N, CA, C and O of each residue as an XYZ file, in Angstrom:
256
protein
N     116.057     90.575     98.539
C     116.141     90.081     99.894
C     117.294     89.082     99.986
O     117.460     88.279     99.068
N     118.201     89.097    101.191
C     118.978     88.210    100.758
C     118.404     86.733    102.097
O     117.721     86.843    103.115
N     119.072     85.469    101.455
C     118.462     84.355    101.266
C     119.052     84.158    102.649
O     120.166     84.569    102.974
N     117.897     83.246    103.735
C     117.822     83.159    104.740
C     117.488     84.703    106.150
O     117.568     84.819    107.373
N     117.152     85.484    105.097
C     116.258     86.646    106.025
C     114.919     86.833    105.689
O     114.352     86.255    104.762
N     114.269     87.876    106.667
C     112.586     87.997    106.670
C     112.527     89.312    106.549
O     113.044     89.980    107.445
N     111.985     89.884    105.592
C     112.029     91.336    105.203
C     110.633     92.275    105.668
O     109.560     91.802    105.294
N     110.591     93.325    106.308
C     109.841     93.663    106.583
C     110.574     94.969    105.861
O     111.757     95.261    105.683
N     108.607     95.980    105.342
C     108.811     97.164    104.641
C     107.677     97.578    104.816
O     106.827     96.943    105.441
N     107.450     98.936    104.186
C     106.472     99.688    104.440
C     106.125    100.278    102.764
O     106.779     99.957    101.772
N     104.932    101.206    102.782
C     105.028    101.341    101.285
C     104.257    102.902    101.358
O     103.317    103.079    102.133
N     104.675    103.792    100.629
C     104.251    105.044    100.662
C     102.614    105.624    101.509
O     101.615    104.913    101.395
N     102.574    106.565    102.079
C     101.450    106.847    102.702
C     101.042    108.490    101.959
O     101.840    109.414    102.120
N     100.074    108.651    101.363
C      99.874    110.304    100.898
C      99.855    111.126    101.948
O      99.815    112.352    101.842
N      99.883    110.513    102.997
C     100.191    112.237    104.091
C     101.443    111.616    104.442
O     101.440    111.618    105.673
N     102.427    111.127    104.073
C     103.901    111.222    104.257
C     105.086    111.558    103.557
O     104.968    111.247    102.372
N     105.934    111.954    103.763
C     106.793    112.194    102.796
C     107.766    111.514    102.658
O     108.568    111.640    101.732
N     107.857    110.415    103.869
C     108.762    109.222    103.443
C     107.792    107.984    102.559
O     106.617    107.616    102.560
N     108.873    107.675    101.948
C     108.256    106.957    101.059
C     108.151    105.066    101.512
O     107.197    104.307    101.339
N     109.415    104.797    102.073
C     109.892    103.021    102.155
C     110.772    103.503    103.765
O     111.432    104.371    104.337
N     110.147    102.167    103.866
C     111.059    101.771    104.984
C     111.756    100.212    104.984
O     111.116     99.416    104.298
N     112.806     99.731    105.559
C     112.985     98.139    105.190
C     113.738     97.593    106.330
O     114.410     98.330    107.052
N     113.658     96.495    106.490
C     114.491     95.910    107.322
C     114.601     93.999    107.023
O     113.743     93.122    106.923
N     116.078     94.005    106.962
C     116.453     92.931    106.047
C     116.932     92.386    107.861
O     117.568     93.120    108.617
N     116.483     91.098    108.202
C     117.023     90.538    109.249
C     117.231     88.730    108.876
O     116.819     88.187    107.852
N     117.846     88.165    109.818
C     117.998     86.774    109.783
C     116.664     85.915    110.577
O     116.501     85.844    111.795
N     115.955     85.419    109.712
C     115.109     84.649    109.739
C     115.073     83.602    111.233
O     114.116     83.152    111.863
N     116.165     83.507    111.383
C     116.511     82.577    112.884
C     115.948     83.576    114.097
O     115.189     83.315    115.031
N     116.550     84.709    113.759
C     116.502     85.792    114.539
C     114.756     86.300    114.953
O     114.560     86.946    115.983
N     113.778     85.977    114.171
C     112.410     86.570    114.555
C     111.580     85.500    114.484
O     110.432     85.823    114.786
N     111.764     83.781    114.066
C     111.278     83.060    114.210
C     110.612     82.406    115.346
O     109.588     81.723    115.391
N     111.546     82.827    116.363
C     110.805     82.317    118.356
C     109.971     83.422    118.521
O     108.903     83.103    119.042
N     110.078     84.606    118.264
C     109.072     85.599    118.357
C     107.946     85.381    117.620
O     106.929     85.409    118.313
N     107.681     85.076    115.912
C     106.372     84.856    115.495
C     105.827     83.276    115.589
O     104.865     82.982    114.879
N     106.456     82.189    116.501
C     105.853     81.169    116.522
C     105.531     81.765    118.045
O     104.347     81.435    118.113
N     105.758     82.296    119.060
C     105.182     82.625    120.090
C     103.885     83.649    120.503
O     103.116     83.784    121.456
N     104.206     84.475    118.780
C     102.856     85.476    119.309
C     102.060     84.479    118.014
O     100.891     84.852    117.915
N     102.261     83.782    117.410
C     101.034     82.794    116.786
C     100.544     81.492    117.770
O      99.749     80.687    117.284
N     101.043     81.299    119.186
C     100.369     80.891    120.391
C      99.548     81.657    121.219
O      98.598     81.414    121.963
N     100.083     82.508    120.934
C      99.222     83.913    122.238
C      98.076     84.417    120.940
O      96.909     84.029    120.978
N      98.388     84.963    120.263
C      97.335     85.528    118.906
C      97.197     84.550    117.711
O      97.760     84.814    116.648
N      96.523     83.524    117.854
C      96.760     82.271    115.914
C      95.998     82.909    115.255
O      94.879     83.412    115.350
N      97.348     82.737    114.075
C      96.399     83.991    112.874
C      95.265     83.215    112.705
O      95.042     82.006    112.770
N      94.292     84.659    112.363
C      92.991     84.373    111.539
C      91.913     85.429    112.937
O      90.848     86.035    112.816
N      92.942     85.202    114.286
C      91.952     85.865    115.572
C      92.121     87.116    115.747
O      91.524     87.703    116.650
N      93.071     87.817    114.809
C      93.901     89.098    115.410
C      92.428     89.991    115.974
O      92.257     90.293    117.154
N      91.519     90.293    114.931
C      90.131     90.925    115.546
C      89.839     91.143    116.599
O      89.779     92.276    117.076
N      89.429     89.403    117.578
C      89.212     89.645    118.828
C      90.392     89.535    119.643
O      90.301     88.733    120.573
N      91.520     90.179    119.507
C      92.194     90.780    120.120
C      92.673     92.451    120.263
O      92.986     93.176    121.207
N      92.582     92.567    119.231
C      93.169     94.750    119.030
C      91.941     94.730    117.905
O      91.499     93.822    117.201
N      91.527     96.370    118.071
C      90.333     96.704    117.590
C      91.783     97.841    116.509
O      92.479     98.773    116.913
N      91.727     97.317    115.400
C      92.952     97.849    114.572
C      92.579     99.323    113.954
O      93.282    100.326    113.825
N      91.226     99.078    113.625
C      90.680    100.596    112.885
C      90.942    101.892    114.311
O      91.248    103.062    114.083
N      90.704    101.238    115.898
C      90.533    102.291    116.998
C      92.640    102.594    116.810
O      93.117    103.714    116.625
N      93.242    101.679    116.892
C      94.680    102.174    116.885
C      94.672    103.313    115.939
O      94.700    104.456    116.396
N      94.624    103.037    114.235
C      95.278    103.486    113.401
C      94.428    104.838    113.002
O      94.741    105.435    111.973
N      93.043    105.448    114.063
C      92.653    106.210    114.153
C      93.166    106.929    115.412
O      93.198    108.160    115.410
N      93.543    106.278    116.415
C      94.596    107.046    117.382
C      95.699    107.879    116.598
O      95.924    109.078    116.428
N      96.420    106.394    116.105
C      97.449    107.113    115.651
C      97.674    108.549    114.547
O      98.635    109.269    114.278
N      96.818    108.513    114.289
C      96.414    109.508    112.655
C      96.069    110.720    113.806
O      96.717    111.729    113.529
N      95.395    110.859    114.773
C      95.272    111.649    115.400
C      95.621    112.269    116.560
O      95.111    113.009    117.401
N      96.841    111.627    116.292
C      98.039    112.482    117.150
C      99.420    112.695    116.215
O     100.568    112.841    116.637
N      98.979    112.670    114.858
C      99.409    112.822    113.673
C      99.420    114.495    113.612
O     100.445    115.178    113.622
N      97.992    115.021    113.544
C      97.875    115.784    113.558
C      98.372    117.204    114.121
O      97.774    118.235    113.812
């Protein structure tokens, strides 16, 4: 990672055939965004906000 960015990645899925995904950005750059959705959502509440198992069962099933 290089120094002063926030790395976001992904990591293999068995029904995919891509393996990684990455994105190397500047830390300045996504910092007003996650101190703003940690006002609207403070970690620890994500739950009672998005029901995560109903998404990632949407999503899988339009996967299909």
């Amino acid at each position: 990672m290089i120094p002063g960015t926030a790395a976001i990645g992904t990591r293999c899925a068995q029904w995919s055939v891509h393996c990684r995904a990455a994105l190397d950005i500047a830390a300045s750059a996504v910092t007003p965004l996650l101190e703003q959705t940690d006002r609207v959502v403070p970690p620890g509440t994500e739950a009672f906000h998005i029901n995560l198992d109903h998404v990632v069962a949407e999503l899988m099933a339009r996967s299909e």
